[in-house]
Short mmCIF file of C-alpha atoms and ligand atoms in Angstrom, two decimals:
data_model
loop_
_atom_site.label_atom_id
_atom_site.label_comp_id
_atom_site.label_asym_id
_atom_site.label_seq_id
_atom_site.Cartn_x
_atom_site.Cartn_y
_atom_site.Cartn_z
CA MET A 884 0.00 0.00 0.00
CA ALA A 885 1.26 3.49 -0.76
CA PRO A 886 2.33 5.43 2.31
CA VAL A 887 -0.21 8.05 3.28
CA THR A 888 2.43 10.74 3.87
CA GLU A 889 4.82 11.37 1.04
CA GLY A 890 8.21 11.74 2.66
CA THR A 891 11.12 13.75 1.37
CA ASN A 892 14.45 11.99 1.30
CA ALA A 893 15.24 13.46 4.68
CA GLU A 894 11.97 12.31 6.27
CA ALA A 895 11.28 8.71 7.21
CA VAL A 896 8.04 7.48 5.64
CA ARG A 897 5.68 6.71 8.50
CA ALA A 898 3.09 3.94 8.64
CA PRO A 899 -0.53 5.01 8.03
CA ARG A 900 -2.55 5.36 11.22
CA LEU A 901 -6.08 4.06 11.66
CA LEU A 902 -8.55 4.71 14.46
CA VAL A 903 -11.00 1.84 14.93
CA LEU A 904 -14.16 2.69 16.86
CA GLU A 905 -14.54 -0.37 19.14
CA ALA A 906 -12.66 -3.46 18.05
CA GLY A 907 -14.04 -5.66 20.84
CA VAL A 908 -16.83 -6.92 18.60
CA SER A 909 -16.86 -9.83 16.21
CA ALA A 910 -15.40 -7.97 13.19
CA GLY A 911 -12.68 -6.35 15.31
CA GLY A 912 -10.09 -9.12 15.24
CA ALA A 913 -10.20 -9.44 11.45
CA ILE A 914 -9.90 -5.67 11.01
CA LEU A 915 -6.94 -5.33 13.37
CA ARG A 916 -5.16 -8.29 11.78
CA ALA A 917 -5.76 -6.89 8.27
CA ALA A 918 -4.44 -3.50 9.34
CA ALA A 919 -1.31 -5.07 10.81
CA ALA A 920 -0.75 -7.06 7.60
CA LEU A 921 -0.90 -3.77 5.67
CA GLY A 922 1.67 -2.19 7.97
CA VAL A 923 -0.95 0.16 9.42
CA THR A 924 -0.66 1.35 13.01
CA THR A 925 -4.04 0.95 14.70
CA TYR A 926 -5.50 2.84 17.62
CA VAL A 927 -8.81 1.88 19.19
CA ALA A 928 -11.58 4.00 20.70
CA THR A 929 -13.13 1.85 23.37
CA HIS A 930 -14.37 1.71 26.95
CA PRO A 931 -12.02 0.64 29.76
CA GLN A 932 -14.31 -2.24 30.78
CA MET A 933 -14.56 -3.43 27.19
CA TYR A 934 -10.83 -3.10 26.61
CA ALA A 935 -10.11 -5.14 29.73
CA ASN A 936 -11.80 -8.07 27.97
CA TYR A 937 -9.84 -7.76 24.71
CA SER A 938 -7.83 -10.90 23.95
CA PRO A 939 -4.04 -10.67 24.34
CA GLU A 940 -3.81 -10.80 20.53
CA LEU A 941 -6.13 -7.80 20.08
CA LYS A 942 -4.25 -5.83 22.72
CA GLN A 943 -0.99 -6.62 21.02
CA LEU A 944 -2.39 -5.33 17.71
CA THR A 945 -3.55 -2.08 19.35
CA ALA A 946 -0.97 0.73 19.38
CA GLY A 947 -2.96 2.85 21.81
CA THR A 948 -6.47 3.48 23.10
CA ILE A 949 -8.73 6.45 23.66
CA CYS A 950 -11.73 6.11 25.96
CA PRO A 951 -14.04 9.06 25.27
CA ASP A 952 -17.31 9.75 27.07
CA PHE A 953 -19.65 7.80 24.79
CA THR A 954 -22.67 8.83 26.85
CA ASP A 955 -22.44 12.29 25.25
CA PRO A 956 -21.98 12.04 21.45
CA ALA A 957 -20.95 15.71 21.11
CA SER A 958 -18.17 15.50 23.68
CA ALA A 959 -17.11 12.08 22.35
CA LEU A 960 -16.74 13.72 18.93
CA ASP A 961 -14.65 16.55 20.40
CA GLU A 962 -12.43 14.15 22.34
CA LEU A 963 -11.94 11.89 19.35
CA THR A 964 -11.24 14.81 16.99
CA ALA A 965 -8.56 16.10 19.36
CA PHE A 966 -7.11 12.59 19.61
CA CYS A 967 -7.05 12.20 15.82
CA HIS A 968 -5.14 15.48 15.47
CA ARG A 969 -2.71 14.51 18.24
CA ALA A 970 -2.09 11.01 16.90
CA GLU A 971 -2.13 12.18 13.26
CA ILE A 972 -4.81 9.64 12.33
CA ASP A 973 -5.23 8.96 8.59
CA GLY A 974 -8.46 6.95 8.65
CA VAL A 975 -11.46 6.11 10.83
CA LEU A 976 -13.43 2.87 10.83
CA ALA A 977 -16.39 1.89 13.02
CA CYS A 978 -16.50 -1.85 13.66
CA TRP A 979 -19.49 -1.58 15.94
CA GLU A 980 -22.86 -0.53 14.63
CA PHE A 981 -23.63 1.73 17.59
CA LEU A 982 -20.68 3.96 16.69
CA THR A 983 -21.28 4.37 12.95
CA PRO A 984 -22.82 7.87 13.24
CA LEU A 985 -19.89 8.99 15.43
CA ALA A 986 -17.44 7.56 12.88
CA ALA A 987 -19.12 9.47 10.03
CA HIS A 988 -19.00 12.74 11.99
CA LEU A 989 -15.40 12.16 13.05
CA ALA A 990 -14.26 11.38 9.50
CA ALA A 991 -16.01 14.54 8.24
CA ALA A 992 -14.46 16.66 11.02
CA MET A 993 -11.02 15.32 10.09
CA GLY A 994 -11.57 15.54 6.31
CA LEU A 995 -11.04 11.78 6.08
CA PRO A 996 -12.97 9.22 3.99
CA GLY A 997 -16.31 8.25 5.50
CA HIS A 998 -20.04 8.13 5.01
CA ASP A 999 -22.26 11.23 4.82
CA PRO A 1000 -22.54 12.48 8.42
CA GLU A 1001 -25.90 14.16 7.77
CA ARG A 1002 -27.49 10.83 6.87
CA ALA A 1003 -25.42 8.68 9.26
CA PRO A 1004 -28.11 8.63 12.00
CA ALA A 1005 -30.44 6.95 9.50
CA CYS A 1006 -27.91 4.13 9.12
CA ARG A 1007 -28.37 3.35 12.81
CA ASN A 1008 -31.88 4.40 13.76
CA LYS A 1009 -34.49 2.17 12.10
CA ARG A 1010 -37.23 4.82 12.33
CA LEU A 1011 -35.10 7.32 10.39
CA MET A 1012 -33.96 4.55 8.04
CA SER A 1013 -37.55 3.65 7.25
CA ASP A 1014 -38.38 7.31 6.56
CA VAL A 1015 -35.43 7.58 4.15
CA PHE A 1016 -36.36 4.30 2.42
CA THR A 1017 -39.98 5.41 2.01
CA ALA A 1018 -39.00 8.86 0.71
CA GLN A 1019 -36.49 7.41 -1.75
CA GLY A 1020 -38.61 4.47 -2.92
CA VAL A 1021 -36.29 1.78 -1.51
CA PRO A 1022 -38.32 -1.44 -1.24
CA SER A 1023 -38.74 -2.03 2.49
CA PRO A 1024 -41.42 -3.19 4.94
CA ARG A 1025 -44.14 -0.63 5.63
CA THR A 1026 -43.39 0.78 9.08
CA VAL A 1027 -45.13 2.88 11.71
CA ALA A 1028 -43.48 4.34 14.81
CA ALA A 1029 -44.72 5.57 18.19
CA ARG A 1030 -43.56 5.81 21.77
CA ASP A 1031 -46.93 4.68 23.08
CA PRO A 1032 -48.03 1.06 22.35
CA GLY A 1033 -51.70 2.03 22.00
CA LYS A 1034 -50.79 4.65 19.41
CA LEU A 1035 -48.53 2.13 17.67
CA ALA A 1036 -51.41 -0.33 17.29
CA ARG A 1037 -53.70 2.46 16.04
CA LEU A 1038 -51.15 3.68 13.49
CA ALA A 1039 -50.57 0.11 12.31
CA GLU A 1040 -54.28 -0.36 11.76
CA GLU A 1041 -54.66 3.00 10.00
CA ALA A 1042 -51.75 2.05 7.73
CA GLY A 1043 -53.55 -1.17 6.84
CA LEU A 1044 -50.88 -3.41 8.42
CA THR A 1045 -52.21 -6.81 9.38
CA TRP A 1046 -51.00 -9.39 11.90
CA PRO A 1047 -48.42 -10.79 12.23
CA LEU A 1048 -46.48 -7.59 12.79
CA VAL A 1049 -42.80 -7.21 13.58
CA VAL A 1050 -42.26 -5.08 16.66
CA LYS A 1051 -38.76 -3.77 17.32
CA PRO A 1052 -36.93 -0.90 19.01
CA ALA A 1053 -35.69 1.92 16.76
CA GLU A 1054 -32.12 1.30 17.90
CA ASN A 1055 -30.61 -2.00 18.83
CA ALA A 1056 -28.90 -4.93 17.10
CA ALA A 1057 -28.39 -8.69 17.25
CA SER A 1058 -32.18 -9.21 17.14
CA ILE A 1059 -32.43 -7.82 20.68
CA GLY A 1060 -36.00 -6.70 21.38
CA VAL A 1061 -37.31 -7.88 17.98
CA SER A 1062 -40.54 -9.94 18.01
CA VAL A 1063 -42.81 -11.34 15.35
CA VAL A 1064 -46.19 -10.71 16.95
CA SER A 1065 -49.00 -12.99 15.83
CA ASP A 1066 -51.96 -11.09 17.36
CA PRO A 1067 -52.84 -8.13 19.60
CA ASP A 1068 -52.72 -10.30 22.75
CA HIS A 1069 -48.97 -10.68 22.34
CA LEU A 1070 -48.30 -6.98 21.76
CA PRO A 1071 -47.68 -6.05 25.44
CA ASP A 1072 -44.95 -8.66 25.77
CA ALA A 1073 -43.32 -7.53 22.51
CA VAL A 1074 -43.43 -3.91 23.70
CA ARG A 1075 -41.82 -4.86 27.01
CA ARG A 1076 -39.02 -6.64 25.15
CA ALA A 1077 -38.51 -3.81 22.67
CA ARG A 1078 -38.11 -1.35 25.54
CA ALA A 1079 -36.00 -3.51 27.84
CA GLU A 1080 -32.61 -2.11 26.88
CA THR A 1081 -32.27 1.66 27.08
CA GLN A 1082 -28.49 2.00 26.75
CA LYS A 1083 -25.59 0.01 25.35
CA LEU A 1084 -23.26 -0.93 28.14
CA PRO A 1085 -20.53 -0.53 29.19
CA HIS A 1086 -20.21 2.48 26.86
CA GLY A 1087 -23.47 4.00 28.06
CA ILE A 1088 -24.69 4.85 24.54
CA ALA A 1089 -28.33 5.93 24.83
CA LEU A 1090 -30.75 3.93 22.67
CA ASP A 1091 -33.88 5.32 21.07
CA THR A 1092 -36.54 2.87 22.25
CA THR A 1093 -39.26 4.32 20.04
CA LEU A 1094 -41.40 1.35 19.05
CA LEU A 1095 -41.64 0.30 15.42
CA ALA A 1096 -44.33 -1.95 13.98
CA GLN A 1097 -43.58 -3.35 10.55
CA GLU A 1098 -45.24 -5.38 7.92
CA TYR A 1099 -44.01 -8.97 8.31
CA ILE A 1100 -42.12 -10.19 5.24
CA GLN A 1101 -42.45 -13.95 5.00
CA GLY A 1102 -39.62 -15.53 3.05
CA PRO A 1103 -35.92 -16.30 2.91
CA GLU A 1104 -33.38 -13.83 4.22
CA PHE A 1105 -30.07 -12.63 2.80
CA SER A 1106 -27.42 -10.07 3.48
CA VAL A 1107 -25.32 -8.19 0.96
CA GLU A 1108 -21.72 -7.48 1.89
CA SER A 1109 -20.44 -4.33 0.17
CA ILE A 1110 -17.61 -1.85 0.04
CA VAL A 1111 -18.29 1.72 -1.02
CA ALA A 1112 -15.17 3.55 -2.14
CA HIS A 1113 -15.29 7.15 -3.39
CA GLY A 1114 -19.07 6.73 -3.71
CA GLU A 1115 -18.78 3.67 -5.92
CA ILE A 1116 -20.70 0.67 -4.57
CA GLN A 1117 -19.19 -2.77 -5.01
CA HIS A 1118 -21.00 -5.85 -3.72
CA LEU A 1119 -18.69 -8.65 -2.64
CA ALA A 1120 -21.23 -11.33 -1.82
CA VAL A 1121 -24.82 -12.25 -1.13
CA THR A 1122 -25.02 -14.28 2.08
CA GLU A 1123 -27.91 -16.59 2.89
CA LYS A 1124 -28.98 -15.97 6.47
CA PHE A 1125 -30.67 -18.55 8.68
CA THR A 1126 -32.78 -17.60 11.70
CA THR A 1127 -35.09 -19.20 14.20
CA GLY A 1128 -38.79 -19.07 13.31
CA GLY A 1129 -41.67 -18.13 15.57
CA ALA A 1130 -41.77 -15.01 17.70
CA ASP A 1131 -37.98 -14.67 18.09
CA ARG A 1132 -35.55 -14.28 15.21
CA ALA A 1133 -32.11 -15.23 16.44
CA GLU A 1134 -29.55 -15.83 13.71
CA THR A 1135 -28.60 -19.50 13.42
CA GLY A 1136 -26.12 -19.32 10.54
CA HIS A 1137 -24.84 -17.84 7.30
CA THR A 1138 -23.74 -19.30 3.96
CA VAL A 1139 -21.68 -17.51 1.29
CA PRO A 1140 -22.66 -17.42 -1.51
CA ALA A 1141 -26.44 -17.73 -1.31
CA ALA A 1142 -27.66 -20.24 -3.90
CA LEU A 1143 -29.75 -17.96 -6.13
CA SER A 1144 -30.79 -17.62 -9.74
CA ASN A 1145 -29.02 -14.78 -11.55
CA ASP A 1146 -32.25 -12.77 -11.72
CA THR A 1147 -32.99 -13.06 -8.02
CA ARG A 1148 -29.41 -12.28 -7.10
CA GLN A 1149 -29.52 -9.17 -9.30
CA ALA A 1150 -32.82 -8.05 -7.75
CA ILE A 1151 -31.28 -8.37 -4.27
CA LEU A 1152 -28.15 -6.45 -5.33
CA ASP A 1153 -30.23 -3.70 -6.94
CA ALA A 1154 -32.29 -3.27 -3.76
CA ALA A 1155 -29.08 -3.10 -1.71
CA SER A 1156 -27.58 -0.48 -4.05
CA ARG A 1157 -30.69 1.67 -3.78
CA ALA A 1158 -30.61 1.40 0.01
CA LEU A 1159 -26.92 2.36 0.22
CA THR A 1160 -27.38 5.30 -2.12
CA SER A 1161 -30.40 6.55 -0.17
CA LEU A 1162 -28.38 6.51 3.07
CA GLY A 1163 -25.44 8.47 1.67
CA LEU A 1164 -22.81 5.75 1.95
CA ARG A 1165 -19.58 7.07 0.41
CA ASP A 1166 -16.49 5.41 1.84
CA GLY A 1167 -16.64 2.30 3.95
CA PRO A 1168 -18.16 -1.13 4.39
CA SER A 1169 -21.83 -2.01 4.63
CA HIS A 1170 -23.97 -5.00 5.55
CA THR A 1171 -27.52 -4.91 4.13
CA GLU A 1172 -30.20 -7.34 5.28
CA ILE A 1173 -32.89 -8.23 2.77
CA LYS A 1174 -35.87 -10.56 2.80
CA LEU A 1175 -37.60 -11.93 -0.27
CA SER A 1176 -41.39 -11.97 -0.18
CA ALA A 1177 -43.50 -14.86 -1.47
CA ASP A 1178 -43.52 -13.35 -4.98
CA GLY A 1179 -39.72 -13.00 -4.93
CA SER A 1180 -39.61 -9.22 -4.37
CA PRO A 1181 -36.75 -7.95 -2.18
CA TYR A 1182 -37.48 -5.92 0.95
CA VAL A 1183 -34.59 -4.17 2.70
CA ILE A 1184 -34.80 -4.92 6.44
CA GLU A 1185 -31.82 -2.80 7.49
CA VAL A 1186 -28.39 -1.47 6.53
CA GLY A 1187 -25.40 -1.44 8.86
CA ALA A 1188 -22.64 0.99 7.83
CA ARG A 1189 -20.00 -1.32 9.24
CA PRO A 1190 -18.20 -4.56 8.45
CA PRO A 1191 -20.34 -7.67 8.87
CA GLY A 1192 -19.92 -9.63 12.09
CA ASP A 1193 -20.44 -13.32 12.79
CA GLY A 1194 -17.32 -14.33 10.85
CA ILE A 1195 -18.99 -13.36 7.54
CA MET A 1196 -15.77 -11.71 6.35
CA ASP A 1197 -14.03 -15.08 6.73
CA LEU A 1198 -16.80 -16.71 4.70
CA VAL A 1199 -16.41 -14.08 1.96
CA ALA A 1200 -12.64 -14.63 1.89
CA GLU A 1201 -13.08 -18.39 1.71
CA ALA A 1202 -15.80 -18.21 -0.95
CA THR A 1203 -14.34 -15.51 -3.21
CA GLY A 1204 -10.72 -14.94 -2.24
CA VAL A 1205 -11.49 -11.25 -1.55
CA ASP A 1206 -10.10 -9.97 1.75
CA GLN A 1207 -12.96 -7.80 2.91
CA ALA A 1208 -11.26 -6.78 6.15
CA ARG A 1209 -8.26 -5.52 4.19
CA ALA A 1210 -10.63 -3.64 1.88
CA CYS A 1211 -12.31 -1.99 4.89
CA VAL A 1212 -8.95 -0.75 6.17
CA GLN A 1213 -7.83 0.46 2.74
CA THR A 1214 -11.11 2.29 2.11
CA ALA A 1215 -10.87 4.05 5.47
CA LEU A 1216 -7.40 5.24 4.45
CA GLY A 1217 -8.58 6.44 1.04
CA VAL A 1218 -6.88 3.63 -0.87
CA ARG A 1219 -9.01 1.98 -3.54
CA PRO A 1220 -9.17 -1.74 -2.70
CA ASP A 1221 -8.81 -4.57 -5.21
CA LEU A 1222 -12.09 -6.49 -4.97
CA THR A 1223 -11.56 -8.88 -7.88
CA PRO A 1224 -12.85 -12.37 -6.97
CA ARG A 1225 -10.07 -14.98 -7.06
CA HIS A 1226 -12.20 -18.12 -7.05
CA ARG A 1227 -15.72 -19.44 -6.56
CA ARG A 1228 -16.15 -21.68 -3.55
CA ALA A 1229 -18.55 -21.75 -0.61
CA ALA A 1230 -18.34 -21.40 3.15
CA ALA A 1231 -20.81 -21.50 6.02
CA ILE A 1232 -21.10 -20.94 9.73
CA ARG A 1233 -23.79 -22.32 12.02
CA PHE A 1234 -24.37 -21.27 15.62
CA LEU A 1235 -25.07 -23.68 18.44
CA TYR A 1236 -27.81 -23.00 20.97
CA ALA A 1237 -29.40 -24.86 23.87
CA PRO A 1238 -32.63 -26.68 22.93
CA HIS A 1239 -34.37 -25.25 26.03
CA ALA A 1240 -33.59 -23.39 29.23
CA GLY A 1241 -31.56 -25.26 31.81
CA THR A 1242 -28.11 -26.23 32.98
CA LEU A 1243 -25.67 -27.50 30.38
CA SER A 1244 -24.48 -31.03 30.99
CA ARG A 1245 -22.24 -31.49 27.93
CA VAL A 1246 -21.96 -30.93 24.20
CA ASP A 1247 -21.20 -33.98 22.03
CA VAL A 1248 -19.56 -32.93 18.78
CA PRO A 1249 -18.61 -35.02 15.74
CA LEU A 1250 -15.01 -35.24 14.65
CA ARG A 1251 -13.80 -32.45 12.40
CA GLY A 1252 -13.10 -33.43 8.84
CA GLY A 1253 -14.87 -33.47 5.51
CA HIS A 1254 -16.52 -30.09 5.09
CA VAL A 1255 -16.33 -29.26 8.79
CA GLU A 1256 -13.34 -27.03 9.31
CA GLU A 1257 -13.81 -25.94 12.90
CA ILE A 1258 -16.09 -26.61 15.86
CA THR A 1259 -15.92 -24.22 18.78
CA VAL A 1260 -17.89 -24.67 21.98
CA THR A 1261 -17.72 -21.68 24.31
CA ALA A 1262 -20.15 -22.85 27.03
CA VAL A 1263 -18.94 -25.16 29.77
CA PRO A 1264 -20.83 -27.81 31.79
CA GLY A 1265 -22.81 -26.14 34.54
CA ASP A 1266 -23.59 -22.99 32.50
CA GLU A 1267 -27.18 -21.80 32.77
CA LEU A 1268 -28.50 -21.46 29.20
CA THR A 1269 -31.73 -20.59 27.45
CA ALA A 1270 -33.14 -21.37 24.03
CA PRO A 1271 -32.32 -18.58 21.55
CA HIS A 1272 -34.42 -15.44 21.60
CA ASP A 1273 -31.70 -13.16 20.20
CA ASN A 1274 -28.09 -13.67 19.13
CA LEU A 1275 -26.65 -13.54 22.64
CA GLN A 1276 -27.45 -17.11 23.73
CA ARG A 1277 -24.96 -18.85 21.44
CA LEU A 1278 -22.87 -21.60 22.97
CA GLY A 1279 -20.56 -22.21 20.02
CA HIS A 1280 -20.34 -22.50 16.27
CA ILE A 1281 -19.22 -24.73 13.44
CA SER A 1282 -17.47 -23.53 10.28
CA LEU A 1283 -17.75 -25.39 7.00
CA ARG A 1284 -16.00 -25.17 3.64
CA GLY A 1285 -16.88 -26.64 0.25
CA MET A 1286 -17.21 -25.96 -3.44
CA THR A 1287 -20.90 -24.95 -3.58
CA ALA A 1288 -23.56 -23.51 -1.32
CA HIS A 1289 -25.61 -26.71 -1.62
CA GLU A 1290 -22.61 -28.74 -0.54
CA VAL A 1291 -21.90 -26.69 2.59
CA ASN A 1292 -25.60 -26.36 3.49
CA ASP A 1293 -26.05 -30.15 3.30
CA ALA A 1294 -22.86 -30.68 5.29
CA ALA A 1295 -24.07 -28.17 7.89
CA SER A 1296 -27.38 -30.03 8.28
CA ARG A 1297 -25.54 -33.33 8.72
CA ALA A 1298 -23.09 -31.88 11.23
CA LEU A 1299 -25.83 -30.17 13.24
CA ALA A 1300 -27.77 -33.45 13.38
CA GLN A 1301 -24.75 -35.07 14.99
CA ILE A 1302 -24.15 -32.36 17.58
CA ARG A 1303 -25.96 -33.02 20.84
CA VAL A 1304 -26.38 -30.27 23.39
CA VAL A 1305 -27.25 -32.26 26.50
CA MET A 1306 -28.97 -30.43 29.34
CA LYS A 1307 -29.09 -31.71 32.94
N1 ADP B 2043 -40.30 -6.67 8.72
C1 ADP B 2043 -39.77 -7.89 8.94
N2 ADP B 2043 -40.32 -8.98 8.35
C2 ADP B 2043 -39.84 -10.21 8.58
N3 ADP B 2043 -38.81 -10.47 9.41
C3 ADP B 2043 -38.22 -9.42 10.02
C4 ADP B 2043 -38.66 -8.08 9.81
N4 ADP B 2043 -37.90 -7.27 10.55
C5 ADP B 2043 -37.01 -8.05 11.20
N5 ADP B 2043 -37.20 -9.35 10.88
C6 ADP B 2043 -36.42 -10.50 11.37
O1 ADP B 2043 -35.82 -10.17 12.62
C7 ADP B 2043 -34.40 -10.13 12.49
C8 ADP B 2043 -33.84 -8.99 13.33
O2 ADP B 2043 -34.41 -7.77 12.90
P1 ADP B 2043 -33.54 -6.53 12.49
O3 ADP B 2043 -34.45 -5.44 12.09
O4 ADP B 2043 -32.51 -6.94 11.51
O5 ADP B 2043 -32.87 -6.13 13.88
P2 ADP B 2043 -31.36 -6.16 14.40
O6 ADP B 2043 -30.85 -4.79 14.19
O7 ADP B 2043 -31.48 -6.53 15.83
O8 ADP B 2043 -30.61 -7.17 13.58
C9 ADP B 2043 -34.14 -10.00 11.00
O9 ADP B 2043 -32.87 -10.51 10.67
C10 ADP B 2043 -35.28 -10.81 10.42
O10 ADP B 2043 -35.02 -12.21 10.49
MG1 MG B 2044 -30.47 -7.18 11.58
#
């Protein structure tokens, strides 16, 4: 990569410097490793309690930290701007969805590559996102918003929305507080869940718990992994996304690439492009979630202006040969990444959950081999577990590799059938 500062003969050329906004999330490790491989010096904006839990490897890849007051976005922006000047930062990258608006404002304040700060709140707040999508004609579920549950139900009825409805908070992630509500009797419980979390800890980032009720889109779900560089959108992959059914929608796995006809794939990519354009994405990664309705029409569920989590970047690398984490770092530094696919293979991840609430006795796993590349169990006997209601109840995962999506999906089904999560 070209050095960011052009040195004279007398000056030593210094390594580019990146500020990552919270690396203690699932994309963080890949980003820090990619930055190190590019010879980039990486600083991290984090919270002391979060940083204390960073792995030794992540700490070793971090040149320094800044812990601003995240409870106050304006002062966090001031503190981070001062830090960026002091540390002569050349690029800013948010790994964590909750910090994407701050990253956009910081990049703009520093004159560095980033997304449009004016529209950045709409990349995080689903009420604003829905307003932008509606105004710009991006295909998305019809949505009403209210702070009061009675008003929410009234607005839903006036808008002609029928049950089931999806009820969710305007700001959260990982399916936290999201319910598919079959009838009015279940609305109070969904409202309670949507309002349960009012701030993201330990950072203390306030969450807008305005209630949203959305048209329920019945059908398969996908995500589109993209890099926007100098305003040019490039889609790296369409991921098939697996979730639980019923009232809760925890993610149970991902496969790259999704097995799709060319026409359907193109329709999904077009919807993603329209969503990214409407939200003012200019320089950085994005992760767009899309459902297909019964007639095959795409509906954009949400856009995250951040790298995908859940190991999806590893799946993209395995399936296409494109190093998405490297591309994220390069884009943040204003370097145009090479996104040319190197091969066409397939990769998948599946998450392990307890079948029901209780105490874990043991997890029986098959031997690795064949398509199964890795099995990781993070829970230990004696752990109190629950069945999945959002993405936080995972007790491990399996990673699979193969030549086609069908191959890895079949292998995943076989492997999952052999894994026994035994409760006491
Ligand atoms: N309008 C909808 N129709 C159908 N399913 C939905 C809808 N909204 C959300 N879901 C399901 O719930 C999951 C979580 O909702 P999402 O809006 O993506 O919240 P989060 O930000 O927590 O990921 C989605 O991945 C999808 O499976
Ligand atoms: Mg989502």
